[in-house]
């Protein structure tokens, strides 16, 4: 199997990082891949654990940000590390699937690899995402919205301009992925390989105060920036993220209403964006 440099941006998530290492250590030990924890100015509990763990786990490398930055900027930093293997940026609550070991070594070094964020097909296989179908494959776009599903080409480094544009979105990884495919790169989308988000820990961002800002507004900003970059999108591109996630589900709406995250005042303030995203 090809080696990967897995980078996990995190901030004050000691227990999540502990579980991540416990559940995924087999992958690094078996493949010879590296795990870089990009710690974002966490308190001493997280840092002390990571540095102590790195002594006994040779694949684990710890890089600390002394000054706090946004979650998006912390993701962007992963591209500036100058790593030598394929880069895989992951969230700190995900489980690496066993089937990653079955991805062929013969994949072209400049191909992107896209995994699924949910189980879509029990049969192992892949489809190609090209310039012609990048904005039409709704399943692929939803998968690409998850930070843990994209494995980048060998030695890949975004241009400074792309990094600046990506940093203005809450989906920087999706911008970089779609922009590159629209410029002629190819992605192999493995629908049968699912990267699991663990149920441990608190509620995810879609049930917190900034759910609309991160999800709906963030996706609309992403779509606008990709259109400005020359990608010919359609209306389905703008609506697919909300339509195919809990943001647009009836159950999700009821839960957010019960949590006090949706009100009539909220609707009045956001009605223009709601009509565009939903």
Tab-separated table of N, CA, C and O in Angstrom, residues 20-72:
chain	number	residue	atom	x	y	z
A	20	UNK	N	-8.901	8.724	18.650
A	20	UNK	CA	-8.445	8.631	17.257
A	20	UNK	C	-7.192	7.757	17.161
A	20	UNK	O	-7.100	6.872	16.295
A	21	UNK	N	-6.235	7.992	18.034
A	21	UNK	CA	-4.990	7.221	17.998
A	21	UNK	C	-5.243	5.764	18.359
A	21	UNK	O	-4.740	4.843	17.707
A	22	UNK	N	-6.055	5.522	19.381
A	22	UNK	CA	-6.348	4.140	19.802
A	22	UNK	C	-7.008	3.348	18.670
A	22	UNK	O	-6.689	2.179	18.451
A	23	UNK	N	-7.942	3.976	17.963
A	23	UNK	CA	-8.709	3.264	16.945
A	23	UNK	C	-7.983	3.142	15.608
A	23	UNK	O	-8.301	2.256	14.808
A	24	UNK	N	-7.029	4.032	15.348
A	24	UNK	CA	-6.389	4.058	14.033
A	24	UNK	C	-4.906	3.710	14.046
A	24	UNK	O	-4.262	3.724	12.991
A	25	UNK	N	-4.353	3.369	15.207
A	25	UNK	CA	-2.916	3.078	15.281
A	25	UNK	C	-2.530	1.906	14.387
A	25	UNK	O	-1.423	1.862	13.835
A	26	UNK	N	-3.449	0.927	14.224
A	26	UNK	CA	-3.165	-0.240	13.375
A	26	UNK	C	-2.774	0.176	11.966
A	26	UNK	O	-1.901	-0.442	11.342
A	27	UNK	N	-3.431	1.231	11.462
A	27	UNK	CA	-3.186	1.673	10.093
A	27	UNK	C	-1.760	2.185	9.941
A	27	UNK	O	-1.061	1.850	8.972
A	28	UNK	N	-1.312	2.996	10.880
A	28	UNK	CA	0.031	3.572	10.786
A	28	UNK	C	1.107	2.514	11.016
A	28	UNK	O	2.149	2.539	10.362
A	29	UNK	N	0.846	1.586	11.908
A	29	UNK	CA	1.806	0.519	12.167
A	29	UNK	C	1.924	-0.432	10.975
A	29	UNK	O	3.017	-0.903	10.639
A	30	UNK	N	0.808	-0.711	10.306
A	30	UNK	CA	0.811	-1.650	9.181
A	30	UNK	C	1.347	-1.039	7.895
A	30	UNK	O	1.996	-1.724	7.092
A	31	UNK	N	1.047	0.243	7.674
A	31	UNK	CA	1.369	0.857	6.386
A	31	UNK	C	2.672	1.643	6.386
A	31	UNK	O	3.187	1.999	5.320
A	32	UNK	N	3.186	1.956	7.560
A	32	UNK	CA	4.369	2.807	7.621
A	32	UNK	C	4.057	4.270	7.361
A	32	UNK	O	4.964	5.080	7.120
A	33	UNK	N	2.771	4.624	7.410
A	33	UNK	CA	2.360	6.016	7.211
A	33	UNK	C	2.619	6.834	8.463
A	33	UNK	O	2.830	6.289	9.553
A	34	UNK	N	2.596	8.157	8.309
A	34	UNK	CA	2.849	9.067	9.430
A	34	UNK	C	1.567	9.757	9.864
A	34	UNK	O	0.686	10.020	9.046
A	35	UNK	N	1.490	10.071	11.143
A	35	UNK	CA	0.370	10.837	11.692
A	35	UNK	C	0.899	12.132	12.281
A	35	UNK	O	1.678	12.129	13.233
A	36	UNK	N	0.488	13.246	11.692
A	36	UNK	CA	0.868	14.560	12.184
A	36	UNK	C	-0.344	15.193	12.873
A	36	UNK	O	-1.393	15.350	12.258
A	37	UNK	N	-0.192	15.546	14.135
A	37	UNK	CA	-1.245	16.268	14.847
A	37	UNK	C	-0.891	17.748	14.814
A	37	UNK	O	0.135	18.166	15.362
A	38	UNK	N	-1.718	18.531	14.150
A	38	UNK	CA	-1.507	19.970	14.059
A	38	UNK	C	-2.331	20.628	15.157
A	38	UNK	O	-3.508	20.936	14.977
A	39	UNK	N	-1.709	20.810	16.303
A	39	UNK	CA	-2.414	21.273	17.498
A	39	UNK	C	-2.533	22.792	17.497
A	39	UNK	O	-1.537	23.509	17.381
A	40	UNK	N	-3.754	23.272	17.639
A	40	UNK	CA	-4.040	24.696	17.513
A	40	UNK	C	-4.135	25.364	18.887
A	40	UNK	O	-5.225	25.568	19.415
A	41	UNK	N	-2.978	25.679	19.466
A	41	UNK	CA	-2.926	26.427	20.730
A	41	UNK	C	-3.772	25.793	21.829
A	41	UNK	O	-4.428	26.485	22.609
A	42	UNK	N	-3.780	24.462	21.888
A	42	UNK	CA	-4.553	23.784	22.925
A	42	UNK	C	-3.930	23.989	24.293
A	42	UNK	O	-2.773	24.398	24.421
A	43	UNK	N	-4.702	23.673	25.334
A	43	UNK	CA	-4.167	23.806	26.687
A	43	UNK	C	-3.187	22.662	26.965
A	43	UNK	O	-2.987	21.757	26.163
A	44	UNK	N	-2.560	22.690	28.136
A	44	UNK	CA	-1.478	21.751	28.450
A	44	UNK	C	-1.957	20.299	28.491
A	44	UNK	O	-1.183	19.380	28.222
A	45	UNK	N	-3.239	20.064	28.778
A	45	UNK	CA	-3.738	18.688	28.840
A	45	UNK	C	-3.581	17.984	27.498
A	45	UNK	O	-3.111	16.844	27.433
A	46	UNK	N	-3.974	18.671	26.435
A	46	UNK	CA	-3.858	18.089	25.101
A	46	UNK	C	-2.395	17.963	24.696
A	46	UNK	O	-1.955	16.918	24.217
A	47	UNK	N	-1.637	19.005	24.890
A	47	UNK	CA	-0.230	18.995	24.473
A	47	UNK	C	0.579	17.963	25.246
A	47	UNK	O	1.394	17.235	24.668
A	48	UNK	N	0.371	17.899	26.558
A	48	UNK	CA	1.122	16.947	27.375
A	48	UNK	C	0.844	15.516	26.928
A	48	UNK	O	1.758	14.684	26.843
A	49	UNK	N	-0.429	15.226	26.635
A	49	UNK	CA	-0.777	13.882	26.170
A	49	UNK	C	-0.091	13.573	24.850
A	49	UNK	O	0.489	12.488	24.664
A	50	UNK	N	-0.154	14.512	23.913
A	50	UNK	CA	0.412	14.272	22.589
A	50	UNK	C	1.917	14.064	22.633
A	50	UNK	O	2.455	13.140	22.007
A	51	UNK	N	2.616	14.908	23.369
A	51	UNK	CA	4.070	14.778	23.420
A	51	UNK	C	4.484	13.498	24.142
A	51	UNK	O	5.449	12.835	23.746
A	52	UNK	N	3.751	13.104	25.180
A	52	UNK	CA	4.053	11.848	25.871
A	52	UNK	C	3.782	10.651	24.957
A	52	UNK	O	4.558	9.687	24.921
A	53	UNK	N	2.686	10.733	24.198
A	53	UNK	CA	2.322	9.640	23.292
A	53	UNK	C	3.322	9.499	22.153
A	53	UNK	O	3.605	8.389	21.694
A	54	UNK	N	3.871	10.619	21.687
A	54	UNK	CA	4.802	10.573	20.559
A	54	UNK	C	6.102	9.856	20.911
A	54	UNK	O	6.814	9.381	20.019
A	55	UNK	N	6.416	9.747	22.197
A	55	UNK	CA	7.628	9.037	22.620
A	55	UNK	C	7.494	7.540	22.377
A	55	UNK	O	8.434	6.874	21.942
A	56	UNK	N	6.282	7.015	22.641
A	56	UNK	CA	6.065	5.574	22.485
A	56	UNK	C	5.533	5.188	21.102
A	56	UNK	O	5.538	4.011	20.747
A	57	UNK	N	5.043	6.161	20.323
A	57	UNK	CA	4.492	5.891	19.001
A	57	UNK	C	5.323	6.624	17.957
A	57	UNK	O	5.115	7.809	17.699
A	58	UNK	N	6.288	5.944	17.322
A	58	UNK	CA	7.225	6.624	16.412
A	58	UNK	C	6.572	7.236	15.177
A	58	UNK	O	7.136	8.140	14.561
A	59	UNK	N	5.388	6.771	14.788
A	59	UNK	CA	4.710	7.337	13.616
A	59	UNK	C	4.049	8.673	13.925
A	59	UNK	O	3.633	9.400	13.013
A	60	UNK	N	3.925	9.028	15.212
A	60	UNK	CA	3.198	10.225	15.635
A	60	UNK	C	4.134	11.428	15.718
A	60	UNK	O	5.148	11.396	16.413
A	61	UNK	N	3.781	12.481	15.013
A	61	UNK	CA	4.537	13.729	15.024
A	61	UNK	C	3.599	14.846	15.495
A	61	UNK	O	2.456	14.933	15.051
A	62	UNK	N	4.078	15.694	16.386
A	62	UNK	CA	3.251	16.762	16.941
A	62	UNK	C	3.786	18.110	16.496
A	62	UNK	O	4.978	18.403	16.652
A	63	UNK	N	2.905	18.921	15.930
A	63	UNK	CA	3.247	20.282	15.520
A	63	UNK	C	2.276	21.223	16.225
A	63	UNK	O	1.060	21.084	16.092
A	64	UNK	N	2.803	22.178	16.972
A	64	UNK	CA	1.944	23.050	17.778
A	64	UNK	C	1.874	24.458	17.212
A	64	UNK	O	2.892	25.031	16.798
A	65	UNK	N	0.641	24.990	17.165
A	65	UNK	CA	0.441	26.423	16.927
A	65	UNK	C	0.373	27.096	18.288
A	65	UNK	O	-0.506	26.786	19.095
A	66	UNK	N	1.272	28.013	18.570
A	66	UNK	CA	1.240	28.695	19.861
A	66	UNK	C	0.135	29.732	19.926
A	66	UNK	O	-0.377	30.040	21.001
A	67	UNK	N	-0.238	30.272	18.778
A	67	UNK	CA	-1.298	31.273	18.711
A	67	UNK	C	-2.526	30.670	18.045
A	67	UNK	O	-2.429	29.984	17.025
A	68	UNK	N	-3.694	30.940	18.605
A	68	UNK	CA	-4.938	30.376	18.089
A	68	UNK	C	-5.265	30.954	16.717
A	68	UNK	O	-5.090	32.143	16.460
A	69	UNK	N	-5.745	30.098	15.826
A	69	UNK	CA	-6.239	30.550	14.526
A	69	UNK	C	-7.556	29.838	14.265
A	69	UNK	O	-7.941	28.921	14.982
A	70	UNK	N	-8.262	30.236	13.228
A	70	UNK	CA	-9.560	29.639	12.933
A	70	UNK	C	-9.378	28.187	12.495
A	70	UNK	O	-8.292	27.769	12.090
A	71	UNK	N	-10.470	27.423	12.570
A	71	UNK	CA	-10.427	26.022	12.138
A	71	UNK	C	-10.050	25.924	10.662
A	71	UNK	O	-9.278	25.048	10.256
A	72	UNK	N	-10.581	26.843	9.844
A	72	UNK	CA	-10.256	26.849	8.420
A	72	UNK	C	-8.775	27.101	8.193
A	72	UNK	O	-8.115	26.407	7.414
